[in-house]
PDB file of C-alpha atoms in Angstrom:
ATOM      1  CA  MET G   1      10.157  46.110  48.260  1.00 46.00           C
ATOM      2  CA  LEU G   2       8.309  46.536  44.967  1.00 42.00           C
ATOM      3  CA  THR G   3      10.941  44.485  43.144  1.00 46.00           C
ATOM      4  CA  ARG G   4      10.595  41.691  45.696  1.00 47.00           C
ATOM      5  CA  ARG G   5       6.781  41.671  45.235  1.00 47.00           C
ATOM      6  CA  LYS G   6       7.197  41.449  41.471  1.00 43.00           C
ATOM      7  CA  THR G   7       9.574  38.542  41.901  1.00 45.00           C
ATOM      8  CA  LEU G   8       7.168  36.702  44.203  1.00 42.00           C
ATOM      9  CA  PHE G   9       4.261  37.363  41.813  1.00 41.00           C
ATOM     10  CA  ALA G  10       6.248  36.040  38.846  1.00 44.00           C
ATOM     11  CA  ALA G  11       7.173  32.948  40.838  1.00 44.00           C
ATOM     12  CA  ALA G  12       3.502  32.376  41.709  1.00 43.00           C
ATOM     13  CA  LEU G  13       2.523  32.627  38.046  1.00 40.00           C
ATOM     14  CA  LEU G  14       5.169  30.092  37.078  1.00 42.00           C
ATOM     15  CA  THR G  15       3.934  27.694  39.754  1.00 43.00           C
ATOM     16  CA  MET G  16       0.327  28.105  38.602  1.00 40.00           C
ATOM     17  CA  ALA G  17       1.296  27.549  34.956  1.00 40.00           C
ATOM     18  CA  SER G  18       3.205  24.436  35.887  1.00 41.00           C
ATOM     19  CA  THR G  19       0.239  23.076  37.831  1.00 38.00           C
ATOM     20  CA  LEU G  20      -2.206  23.810  35.027  1.00 38.00           C
ATOM     21  CA  SER G  21       0.020  22.181  32.431  1.00 37.00           C
ATOM     22  CA  PHE G  22       0.177  19.078  34.602  1.00 35.00           C
ATOM     23  CA  LEU G  23      -3.600  18.923  35.018  1.00 36.00           C
ATOM     24  CA  THR G  24      -4.460  19.774  31.416  1.00 35.00           C
ATOM     25  CA  PRO G  25      -4.137  16.881  28.958  1.00 40.00           C
ATOM     26  CA  ALA G  26      -1.759  17.493  26.098  1.00 42.00           C
ATOM     27  CA  PHE G  27      -3.351  17.308  22.672  1.00 49.00           C
ATOM     28  CA  ALA G  28      -0.507  17.008  20.195  1.00 70.00           C
ATOM     29  CA  ASN G  29      -0.458  16.433  16.471  1.00 90.00           C
ATOM     30  CA  MET G  30       2.086  14.456  14.497  1.00 91.00           C
ATOM     31  CA  THR G  31       3.125  14.963  10.891  1.00 95.00           C
ATOM     32  CA  ILE G  32       3.365  11.539   9.266  1.00 95.00           C
ATOM     33  CA  LYS G  33       5.291  11.023   6.025  1.00 95.00           C
ATOM     34  CA  HIS G  34       3.760   8.188   4.002  1.00 96.00           C
ATOM     35  CA  SER G  35       3.468   6.821   0.471  1.00 95.00           C
ATOM     36  CA  SER G  36       1.084   9.548  -0.710  1.00 95.00           C
ATOM     37  CA  GLY G  37       2.696  12.534   1.004  1.00 95.00           C
ATOM     38  CA  GLU G  38       2.395  13.993   4.511  1.00 96.00           C
ATOM     39  CA  THR G  39      -0.586  14.115   6.861  1.00 97.00           C
ATOM     40  CA  ILE G  40      -1.104  15.815  10.216  1.00 97.00           C
ATOM     41  CA  VAL G  41      -2.564  13.178  12.524  1.00 96.00           C
ATOM     42  CA  PRO G  42      -3.771  13.544  16.136  1.00 91.00           C
ATOM     43  CA  ASP G  43      -1.503  11.792  18.600  1.00 87.00           C
ATOM     44  CA  ASN G  44      -2.829   8.384  19.700  1.00 91.00           C
ATOM     45  CA  PRO G  45      -6.030   8.261  17.588  1.00 96.00           C
ATOM     46  CA  LYS G  46      -8.914   6.507  19.342  1.00 96.00           C
ATOM     47  CA  LYS G  47     -11.096   5.605  16.328  1.00 98.00           C
ATOM     48  CA  VAL G  48      -9.359   4.194  13.269  1.00 98.00           C
ATOM     49  CA  VAL G  49     -10.740   2.926   9.963  1.00 98.00           C
ATOM     50  CA  VAL G  50      -8.354   0.548   8.183  1.00 98.00           C
ATOM     51  CA  PHE G  51      -8.487  -0.516   4.521  1.00 98.00           C
ATOM     52  CA  ASP G  52      -5.254  -2.516   4.554  1.00 97.00           C
ATOM     53  CA  LEU G  53      -4.991  -6.107   5.823  1.00 98.00           C
ATOM     54  CA  ALA G  54      -1.259  -5.772   6.495  1.00 98.00           C
ATOM     55  CA  THR G  55      -1.986  -2.807   8.773  1.00 98.00           C
ATOM     56  CA  LEU G  56      -4.625  -4.838  10.624  1.00 98.00           C
ATOM     57  CA  ASP G  57      -1.985  -7.538  11.051  1.00 98.00           C
ATOM     58  CA  ASN G  58       0.585  -5.053  12.342  1.00 98.00           C
ATOM     59  CA  LEU G  59      -1.853  -3.349  14.708  1.00 98.00           C
ATOM     60  CA  SER G  60      -2.761  -6.741  16.162  1.00 97.00           C
ATOM     61  CA  ARG G  61       0.909  -7.631  16.672  1.00 97.00           C
ATOM     62  CA  LEU G  62       1.367  -4.343  18.525  1.00 98.00           C
ATOM     63  CA  GLY G  63      -1.670  -4.992  20.727  1.00 97.00           C
ATOM     64  CA  LEU G  64      -3.643  -2.131  19.165  1.00 97.00           C
ATOM     65  CA  SER G  65      -6.655  -3.876  17.612  1.00 96.00           C
ATOM     66  CA  ASN G  66      -8.895  -2.042  20.109  1.00 96.00           C
ATOM     67  CA  LYS G  67      -8.235   1.171  18.169  1.00 97.00           C
ATOM     68  CA  VAL G  68      -9.917  -0.196  15.033  1.00 98.00           C
ATOM     69  CA  ILE G  69     -13.595   0.581  14.425  1.00 98.00           C
ATOM     70  CA  GLY G  70     -13.965  -0.046  10.686  1.00 98.00           C
ATOM     71  CA  VAL G  71     -12.531  -2.648   8.302  1.00 98.00           C
ATOM     72  CA  PRO G  72     -13.084  -3.744   4.682  1.00 97.00           C
ATOM     73  CA  GLN G  73     -15.237  -6.701   3.731  1.00 96.00           C
ATOM     74  CA  SER G  74     -12.652  -9.271   2.641  1.00 95.00           C
ATOM     75  CA  PRO G  75     -11.520 -12.872   3.030  1.00 94.00           C
ATOM     76  CA  LEU G  76      -9.230 -13.016   6.066  1.00 95.00           C
ATOM     77  CA  PRO G  77      -6.374 -15.301   7.150  1.00 95.00           C
ATOM     78  CA  ASN G  78      -6.796 -17.133  10.450  1.00 94.00           C
ATOM     79  CA  TYR G  79      -4.818 -14.582  12.442  1.00 96.00           C
ATOM     80  CA  LEU G  80      -7.188 -11.776  11.367  1.00 97.00           C
ATOM     81  CA  THR G  81     -10.583 -13.509  11.722  1.00 96.00           C
ATOM     82  CA  GLN G  82     -11.354 -11.404  14.806  1.00 96.00           C
ATOM     83  CA  TYR G  83     -12.048  -8.511  12.403  1.00 97.00           C
ATOM     84  CA  SER G  84     -15.024 -10.355  10.923  1.00 96.00           C
ATOM     85  CA  ALA G  85     -16.905  -9.711  14.185  1.00 96.00           C
ATOM     86  CA  ASP G  86     -19.851  -7.308  14.148  1.00 95.00           C
ATOM     87  CA  GLN G  87     -18.060  -4.859  16.452  1.00 95.00           C
ATOM     88  CA  TYR G  88     -15.927  -3.876  13.450  1.00 98.00           C
ATOM     89  CA  VAL G  89     -18.107  -1.942  11.024  1.00 98.00           C
ATOM     90  CA  LYS G  90     -17.660  -3.031   7.407  1.00 98.00           C
ATOM     91  CA  VAL G  91     -16.727   0.106   5.459  1.00 98.00           C
ATOM     92  CA  GLY G  92     -16.604  -1.177   1.892  1.00 98.00           C
ATOM     93  CA  SER G  93     -14.209  -3.428   0.005  1.00 97.00           C
ATOM     94  CA  LEU G  94     -10.423  -3.345  -0.314  1.00 96.00           C
ATOM     95  CA  PHE G  95     -10.936  -1.354  -3.516  1.00 96.00           C
ATOM     96  CA  GLU G  96     -14.074   0.711  -2.922  1.00 97.00           C
ATOM     97  CA  PRO G  97     -14.830   2.558   0.352  1.00 98.00           C
ATOM     98  CA  ASN G  98     -18.371   3.207   1.562  1.00 98.00           C
ATOM     99  CA  TYR G  99     -17.907   6.928   2.126  1.00 98.00           C
ATOM    100  CA  GLU G 100     -21.245   7.470   3.859  1.00 98.00           C
ATOM    101  CA  THR G 101     -20.609   4.747   6.436  1.00 98.00           C
ATOM    102  CA  ILE G 102     -17.111   6.055   7.094  1.00 98.00           C
ATOM    103  CA  ALA G 103     -18.362   9.601   7.603  1.00 98.00           C
ATOM    104  CA  GLU G 104     -20.961   8.381  10.100  1.00 98.00           C
ATOM    105  CA  LEU G 105     -18.208   6.710  12.155  1.00 98.00           C
ATOM    106  CA  GLN G 106     -16.327  10.044  12.480  1.00 98.00           C
ATOM    107  CA  PRO G 107     -12.892   8.382  12.641  1.00 98.00           C
ATOM    108  CA  ASP G 108      -9.802  10.121  13.986  1.00 97.00           C
ATOM    109  CA  LEU G 109      -7.679   8.398  11.341  1.00 98.00           C
ATOM    110  CA  ILE G 110      -8.068   6.401   8.119  1.00 98.00           C
ATOM    111  CA  ILE G 111      -5.314   4.047   6.950  1.00 98.00           C
ATOM    112  CA  ILE G 112      -5.108   2.878   3.345  1.00 98.00           C
ATOM    113  CA  ALA G 113      -2.599   0.987   1.211  1.00 97.00           C
ATOM    114  CA  GLY G 114      -2.236  -0.801  -2.095  1.00 94.00           C
ATOM    115  CA  ARG G 115      -5.682  -1.507  -3.503  1.00 96.00           C
ATOM    116  CA  SER G 116      -7.245   1.499  -1.724  1.00 97.00           C
ATOM    117  CA  GLN G 117      -4.401   3.911  -2.551  1.00 97.00           C
ATOM    118  CA  PRO G 118      -6.316   5.645  -5.395  1.00 97.00           C
ATOM    119  CA  LYS G 119      -8.958   6.737  -2.855  1.00 98.00           C
ATOM    120  CA  PHE G 120      -6.523   8.804  -0.783  1.00 98.00           C
ATOM    121  CA  GLN G 121      -7.828  12.235  -1.783  1.00 97.00           C
ATOM    122  CA  GLU G 122     -11.516  11.407  -1.256  1.00 98.00           C
ATOM    123  CA  LEU G 123     -10.931   9.732   2.102  1.00 98.00           C
ATOM    124  CA  SER G 124      -8.779  12.659   3.245  1.00 98.00           C
ATOM    125  CA  LYS G 125     -11.893  14.847   2.998  1.00 98.00           C
ATOM    126  CA  ILE G 126     -13.495  12.759   5.753  1.00 98.00           C
ATOM    127  CA  ALA G 127     -10.599  12.396   8.202  1.00 98.00           C
ATOM    128  CA  PRO G 128      -6.780  12.494   8.314  1.00 98.00           C
ATOM    129  CA  THR G 129      -5.626   9.682   6.018  1.00 98.00           C
ATOM    130  CA  ILE G 130      -2.239   7.982   5.694  1.00 98.00           C
ATOM    131  CA  ASP G 131      -1.105   5.627   2.954  1.00 98.00           C
ATOM    132  CA  LEU G 132       1.020   2.666   4.093  1.00 98.00           C
ATOM    133  CA  THR G 133       1.504   1.140   0.652  1.00 97.00           C
ATOM    134  CA  VAL G 134       4.573  -1.101   0.445  1.00 96.00           C
ATOM    135  CA  SER G 135       6.621  -0.630  -2.734  1.00 95.00           C
ATOM    136  CA  ASN G 136       8.276  -3.401  -4.719  1.00 93.00           C
ATOM    137  CA  ASP G 137      11.591  -1.536  -4.711  1.00 91.00           C
ATOM    138  CA  SER G 138      11.757  -0.991  -0.953  1.00 94.00           C
ATOM    139  CA  TYR G 139       9.508  -3.701   0.429  1.00 96.00           C
ATOM    140  CA  LEU G 140      11.153  -4.466   3.761  1.00 97.00           C
ATOM    141  CA  GLY G 141      12.171  -0.848   4.277  1.00 97.00           C
ATOM    142  CA  ASP G 142       8.531   0.146   3.885  1.00 97.00           C
ATOM    143  CA  VAL G 143       7.414  -2.599   6.277  1.00 98.00           C
ATOM    144  CA  ASP G 144       9.849  -1.230   8.875  1.00 98.00           C
ATOM    145  CA  ARG G 145       8.577   2.296   8.192  1.00 98.00           C
ATOM    146  CA  ASN G 146       4.940   1.255   8.590  1.00 98.00           C
ATOM    147  CA  VAL G 147       5.483  -0.601  11.865  1.00 98.00           C
ATOM    148  CA  THR G 148       7.529   2.348  13.178  1.00 98.00           C
ATOM    149  CA  ILE G 149       4.762   4.809  12.224  1.00 97.00           C
ATOM    150  CA  LEU G 150       2.121   2.751  14.031  1.00 98.00           C
ATOM    151  CA  GLY G 151       4.319   2.481  17.102  1.00 97.00           C
ATOM    152  CA  GLN G 152       4.860   6.249  17.157  1.00 95.00           C
ATOM    153  CA  LEU G 153       1.211   7.102  16.556  1.00 96.00           C
ATOM    154  CA  PHE G 154      -0.111   4.900  19.328  1.00 96.00           C
ATOM    155  CA  GLY G 155       2.627   5.294  21.917  1.00 95.00           C
ATOM    156  CA  GLU G 156       4.242   1.874  21.429  1.00 97.00           C
ATOM    157  CA  PRO G 157       7.666   2.655  19.897  1.00 97.00           C
ATOM    158  CA  GLU G 158       9.498  -0.034  21.861  1.00 98.00           C
ATOM    159  CA  LYS G 159       7.026  -2.735  20.819  1.00 98.00           C
ATOM    160  CA  ALA G 160       7.436  -1.639  17.217  1.00 98.00           C
ATOM    161  CA  LYS G 161      11.212  -1.796  17.512  1.00 98.00           C
ATOM    162  CA  ALA G 162      11.033  -5.288  19.031  1.00 98.00           C
ATOM    163  CA  GLU G 163       8.725  -6.531  16.264  1.00 98.00           C
ATOM    164  CA  ILE G 164      11.041  -5.196  13.553  1.00 98.00           C
ATOM    165  CA  SER G 165      14.017  -6.868  15.223  1.00 98.00           C
ATOM    166  CA  ALA G 166      12.193 -10.208  15.474  1.00 98.00           C
ATOM    167  CA  LEU G 167      11.209 -10.049  11.801  1.00 98.00           C
ATOM    168  CA  ASN G 168      14.773  -9.280  10.746  1.00 98.00           C
ATOM    169  CA  ASP G 169      15.972 -12.318  12.705  1.00 98.00           C
ATOM    170  CA  SER G 170      13.429 -14.561  10.948  1.00 98.00           C
ATOM    171  CA  LEU G 171      14.394 -13.248   7.515  1.00 98.00           C
ATOM    172  CA  ALA G 172      18.087 -13.714   8.253  1.00 98.00           C
ATOM    173  CA  ALA G 173      17.453 -17.352   9.204  1.00 98.00           C
ATOM    174  CA  VAL G 174      15.708 -17.987   5.874  1.00 98.00           C
ATOM    175  CA  ARG G 175      18.396 -16.225   3.847  1.00 98.00           C
ATOM    176  CA  LYS G 176      21.098 -18.332   5.482  1.00 98.00           C
ATOM    177  CA  LEU G 177      19.359 -21.529   4.362  1.00 98.00           C
ATOM    178  CA  ALA G 178      18.322 -20.216   0.939  1.00 98.00           C
ATOM    179  CA  ALA G 179      21.933 -19.413   0.050  1.00 97.00           C
ATOM    180  CA  ASN G 180      22.585 -23.125  -0.461  1.00 96.00           C
ATOM    181  CA  GLU G 181      19.288 -24.131  -2.094  1.00 97.00           C
ATOM    182  CA  GLY G 182      19.804 -23.151  -5.710  1.00 97.00           C
ATOM    183  CA  THR G 183      17.314 -21.164  -7.769  1.00 98.00           C
ATOM    184  CA  GLY G 184      13.614 -20.502  -7.365  1.00 98.00           C
ATOM    185  CA  LEU G 185      10.701 -19.379  -9.518  1.00 98.00           C
ATOM    186  CA  ILE G 186       7.500 -17.923  -8.060  1.00 98.00           C
ATOM    187  CA  ILE G 187       4.261 -18.311 -10.007  1.00 98.00           C
ATOM    188  CA  LEU G 188       0.605 -17.421  -9.517  1.00 97.00           C
ATOM    189  CA  THR G 189      -2.271 -19.516 -10.809  1.00 97.00           C
ATOM    190  CA  THR G 190      -5.782 -18.241 -11.461  1.00 95.00           C
ATOM    191  CA  GLY G 191      -8.579 -19.291 -13.782  1.00 92.00           C
ATOM    192  CA  GLY G 192      -6.477 -22.159 -15.099  1.00 93.00           C
ATOM    193  CA  LYS G 193      -3.661 -19.804 -16.173  1.00 95.00           C
ATOM    194  CA  ILE G 194      -0.122 -19.334 -14.869  1.00 97.00           C
ATOM    195  CA  SER G 195       1.864 -16.109 -14.400  1.00 97.00           C
ATOM    196  CA  ALA G 196       5.497 -15.845 -13.326  1.00 97.00           C
ATOM    197  CA  TYR G 197       7.081 -13.084 -11.250  1.00 97.00           C
ATOM    198  CA  GLY G 198      10.725 -12.152 -10.918  1.00 95.00           C
ATOM    199  CA  PRO G 199      12.924  -9.725  -8.985  1.00 95.00           C
ATOM    200  CA  GLY G 200      11.389  -6.264  -8.564  1.00 94.00           C
ATOM    201  CA  SER G 201       7.835  -7.552  -8.951  1.00 95.00           C
ATOM    202  CA  ARG G 202       5.011  -7.573  -6.406  1.00 94.00           C
ATOM    203  CA  PHE G 203       6.231 -11.007  -5.254  1.00 97.00           C
ATOM    204  CA  GLY G 204       9.915 -10.216  -5.656  1.00 96.00           C
ATOM    205  CA  LEU G 205      10.296 -10.350  -1.884  1.00 97.00           C
ATOM    206  CA  LEU G 206      11.009 -14.059  -2.353  1.00 98.00           C
ATOM    207  CA  HIS G 207      14.363 -12.973  -3.770  1.00 97.00           C
ATOM    208  CA  SER G 208      15.095  -9.603  -2.150  1.00 96.00           C
ATOM    209  CA  GLY G 209      13.854 -10.486   1.338  1.00 97.00           C
ATOM    210  CA  PHE G 210      14.042 -14.256   1.687  1.00 98.00           C
ATOM    211  CA  GLY G 211      17.211 -14.655  -0.340  1.00 98.00           C
ATOM    212  CA  VAL G 212      16.080 -17.202  -2.943  1.00 98.00           C
ATOM    213  CA  LYS G 213      18.223 -16.929  -6.099  1.00 98.00           C
ATOM    214  CA  PRO G 214      15.991 -16.115  -9.094  1.00 98.00           C
ATOM    215  CA  ALA G 215      15.743 -18.789 -11.780  1.00 97.00           C
ATOM    216  CA  ALA G 216      14.625 -16.108 -14.246  1.00 94.00           C
ATOM    217  CA  THR G 217      15.903 -12.528 -14.230  1.00 88.00           C
ATOM    218  CA  ASN G 218      14.315 -11.229 -17.436  1.00 88.00           C
ATOM    219  CA  LEU G 219      10.617 -11.545 -16.565  1.00 90.00           C
ATOM    220  CA  VAL G 220       8.438  -8.546 -17.350  1.00 81.00           C
ATOM    221  CA  VAL G 221       7.702  -6.596 -14.147  1.00 85.00           C
ATOM    222  CA  SER G 222       3.978  -5.870 -14.127  1.00 82.00           C
ATOM    223  CA  LYS G 223       1.068  -6.102 -11.728  1.00 82.00           C
ATOM    224  CA  HIS G 224      -0.165  -9.327 -13.298  1.00 83.00           C
ATOM    225  CA  GLY G 225       3.236 -10.860 -13.961  1.00 91.00           C
ATOM    226  CA  GLU G 226       4.232 -12.539 -17.217  1.00 94.00           C
ATOM    227  CA  MET G 227       1.894 -15.182 -18.621  1.00 96.00           C
ATOM    228  CA  ILE G 228       3.738 -18.494 -18.990  1.00 97.00           C
ATOM    229  CA  SER G 229       3.099 -22.129 -19.887  1.00 96.00           C
ATOM    230  CA  PRO G 230       4.278 -25.442 -18.424  1.00 97.00           C
ATOM    231  CA  GLU G 231       6.947 -25.425 -21.156  1.00 97.00           C
ATOM    232  CA  TYR G 232       8.430 -22.275 -19.619  1.00 97.00           C
ATOM    233  CA  ILE G 233       8.726 -23.951 -16.218  1.00 98.00           C
ATOM    234  CA  LEU G 234      10.648 -26.851 -17.749  1.00 98.00           C
ATOM    235  CA  GLU G 235      12.857 -24.534 -19.827  1.00 97.00           C
ATOM    236  CA  THR G 236      13.658 -22.375 -16.801  1.00 97.00           C
ATOM    237  CA  ASN G 237      14.040 -25.535 -14.707  1.00 98.00           C
ATOM    238  CA  PRO G 238      14.229 -23.979 -11.223  1.00 98.00           C
ATOM    239  CA  ASP G 239      15.476 -25.951  -8.225  1.00 98.00           C
ATOM    240  CA  TRP G 240      12.394 -24.720  -6.371  1.00 98.00           C
ATOM    241  CA  LEU G 241       8.937 -23.765  -7.611  1.00 98.00           C
ATOM    242  CA  PHE G 242       6.891 -21.516  -5.318  1.00 98.00           C
ATOM    243  CA  VAL G 243       3.158 -21.357  -6.037  1.00 98.00           C
ATOM    244  CA  ILE G 244       0.429 -18.849  -5.114  1.00 98.00           C
ATOM    245  CA  ASP G 245      -3.146 -19.995  -5.778  1.00 97.00           C
ATOM    246  CA  ARG G 246      -5.059 -16.740  -6.304  1.00 96.00           C
ATOM    247  CA  ASP G 247      -8.460 -18.421  -6.565  1.00 94.00           C
ATOM    248  CA  ALA G 248      -7.907 -20.031  -3.156  1.00 94.00           C
ATOM    249  CA  ALA G 249      -6.796 -16.679  -1.710  1.00 94.00           C
ATOM    250  CA  ILE G 250     -10.011 -14.890  -2.625  1.00 92.00           C
ATOM    251  CA  GLY G 251     -12.320 -17.855  -2.034  1.00 88.00           C
ATOM    252  CA  ARG G 252     -13.286 -18.213  -5.670  1.00 85.00           C
ATOM    253  CA  ALA G 253     -14.125 -21.592  -7.168  1.00 71.00           C
ATOM    254  CA  GLY G 254     -11.617 -22.601  -9.813  1.00 71.00           C
ATOM    255  CA  GLU G 255      -9.061 -25.156 -10.859  1.00 79.00           C
ATOM    256  CA  ALA G 256      -6.663 -25.682  -7.962  1.00 92.00           C
ATOM    257  CA  ALA G 257      -3.017 -24.835  -8.502  1.00 95.00           C
ATOM    258  CA  ALA G 258      -1.978 -28.437  -7.892  1.00 93.00           C
ATOM    259  CA  ALA G 259      -4.297 -29.598 -10.668  1.00 94.00           C
ATOM    260  CA  ILE G 260      -2.909 -27.005 -13.090  1.00 95.00           C
ATOM    261  CA  LEU G 261       0.642 -28.140 -12.352  1.00 96.00           C
ATOM    262  CA  ASP G 262      -0.256 -31.823 -12.707  1.00 95.00           C
ATOM    263  CA  ASN G 263       1.402 -31.721 -16.082  1.00 94.00           C
ATOM    264  CA  ALA G 264       3.888 -34.004 -17.871  1.00 96.00           C
ATOM    265  CA  LEU G 265       6.242 -31.119 -18.635  1.00 97.00           C
ATOM    266  CA  VAL G 266       6.227 -29.735 -15.091  1.00 97.00           C
ATOM    267  CA  GLU G 267       6.891 -33.254 -13.782  1.00 97.00           C
ATOM    268  CA  LYS G 268      10.178 -33.316 -15.727  1.00 97.00           C
ATOM    269  CA  SER G 269      11.476 -30.176 -13.995  1.00 98.00           C
ATOM    270  CA  LYS G 270      14.066 -30.348 -11.210  1.00 98.00           C
ATOM    271  CA  ALA G 271      11.620 -28.808  -8.747  1.00 98.00           C
ATOM    272  CA  SER G 272       9.096 -31.584  -9.354  1.00 97.00           C
ATOM    273  CA  ILE G 273      11.632 -34.422  -9.412  1.00 97.00           C
ATOM    274  CA  GLU G 274      13.174 -33.236  -6.125  1.00 97.00           C
ATOM    275  CA  LYS G 275       9.708 -32.591  -4.629  1.00 97.00           C
ATOM    276  CA  HIS G 276      10.579 -28.937  -4.294  1.00 98.00           C
ATOM    277  CA  ILE G 277       7.199 -27.478  -5.246  1.00 98.00           C
ATOM    278  CA  VAL G 278       6.039 -25.266  -2.368  1.00 97.00           C
ATOM    279  CA  TYR G 279       2.447 -24.027  -2.192  1.00 97.00           C
ATOM    280  CA  LEU G 280       2.758 -20.725  -0.372  1.00 97.00           C
ATOM    281  CA  ASP G 281      -0.054 -19.489   1.842  1.00 96.00           C
ATOM    282  CA  PRO G 282      -2.095 -17.643  -0.807  1.00 96.00           C
ATOM    283  CA  GLN G 283      -3.726 -15.136   1.526  1.00 96.00           C
ATOM    284  CA  ASN G 284      -0.416 -14.098   3.081  1.00 97.00           C
ATOM    285  CA  TRP G 285       1.084 -13.466  -0.341  1.00 97.00           C
ATOM    286  CA  TYR G 286      -1.862 -12.240  -2.396  1.00 96.00           C
ATOM    287  CA  LEU G 287      -4.155 -10.499   0.103  1.00 95.00           C
ATOM    288  CA  VAL G 288      -2.071  -9.370   3.072  1.00 96.00           C
ATOM    289  CA  GLY G 289       1.539  -8.724   2.075  1.00 93.00           C
ATOM    290  CA  GLY G 290       3.694  -6.542   4.342  1.00 96.00           C
ATOM    291  CA  GLY G 291       2.079  -7.811   7.564  1.00 97.00           C
ATOM    292  CA  LEU G 292       4.252  -9.085  10.399  1.00 98.00           C
ATOM    293  CA  SER G 293       2.319 -12.289  11.071  1.00 98.00           C
ATOM    294  CA  GLY G 294       2.140 -13.154   7.389  1.00 97.00           C
ATOM    295  CA  LEU G 295       5.866 -12.589   6.927  1.00 98.00           C
ATOM    296  CA  HIS G 296       6.701 -14.718   9.972  1.00 98.00           C
ATOM    297  CA  GLU G 297       4.441 -17.505   8.671  1.00 98.00           C
ATOM    298  CA  THR G 298       6.182 -17.399   5.299  1.00 98.00           C
ATOM    299  CA  ALA G 299       9.592 -17.483   6.974  1.00 98.00           C
ATOM    300  CA  ASP G 300       8.537 -20.533   8.995  1.00 98.00           C
ATOM    301  CA  GLN G 301       7.170 -22.252   5.871  1.00 97.00           C
ATOM    302  CA  LEU G 302      10.377 -21.664   3.910  1.00 98.00           C
ATOM    303  CA  ILE G 303      12.597 -22.786   6.788  1.00 98.00           C
ATOM    304  CA  LYS G 304      10.581 -26.003   6.988  1.00 97.00           C
ATOM    305  CA  ALA G 305      10.806 -26.523   3.212  1.00 97.00           C
ATOM    306  CA  PHE G 306      14.576 -26.035   3.197  1.00 97.00           C
ATOM    307  CA  THR G 307      15.256 -28.255   6.210  1.00 96.00           C
ATOM    308  CA  VAL G 308      12.678 -31.077   5.997  1.00 83.00           C
ATOM    309  CA  LYS G 309      13.301 -32.979   2.757  1.00 63.00           C
TER     310      LYS G 309
END
């Protein structure tokens, strides 16, 4: 009889525990591996401060812009202009956070990358911080990682998987066309000067991701590229010349890229003769980088360039 009572009592406790676990919300933490290490982050953060435009892009694509409460003061491409609204508190620049403002917001999560990466330790003192910097050596792999992390954190893993698949399809379409388009050189203009970038550089995605054969393989890999002249463009003589106008990207007055390239030597190059000079969207390449919308826009621009001649 006593044994039977103990059994019934144990069963009652199990039923009660099951009921309580159903009624009590689960507060779980996730350990996120990122570019600056590992961070324990609360599952499905409600208040997020973001210092990375690519992350804002990716959150928007995943339908998660409502999680964002703070953003940097920065020029924005058309698909991110919603973040200029007053509802998004401006928390500093892409380089320099306003720590006091961030602390007042009491965020559940802070996301940094690239320009804000050096501030990881200081921001981590305010709230859990993850670094979604995209590396030159593993650009697309890091983009996939970042989108996957956001999907996991906010309970949208299937959306993340679908977005990654769609991006891979777009990139494959560009690579198929680029295989038959000869060589390309990507340059950046600013302040009347020209810099060139090759494989492994910050703009090396043109070659590694979009499949354009490099016209130059011995360029110095550095943040600011290798300073070149119009003579270099003619000597290298790429089939395609891809141009990023930095001054236009940041909204600074300066000599436009087209004016800089209005040069007798550049005009003798194959790219100019064949009308194969492509002015890439400067904000997508210089400011955003690693964002789904920006990458899709670039894919569309390159497909159009390679098919409409």
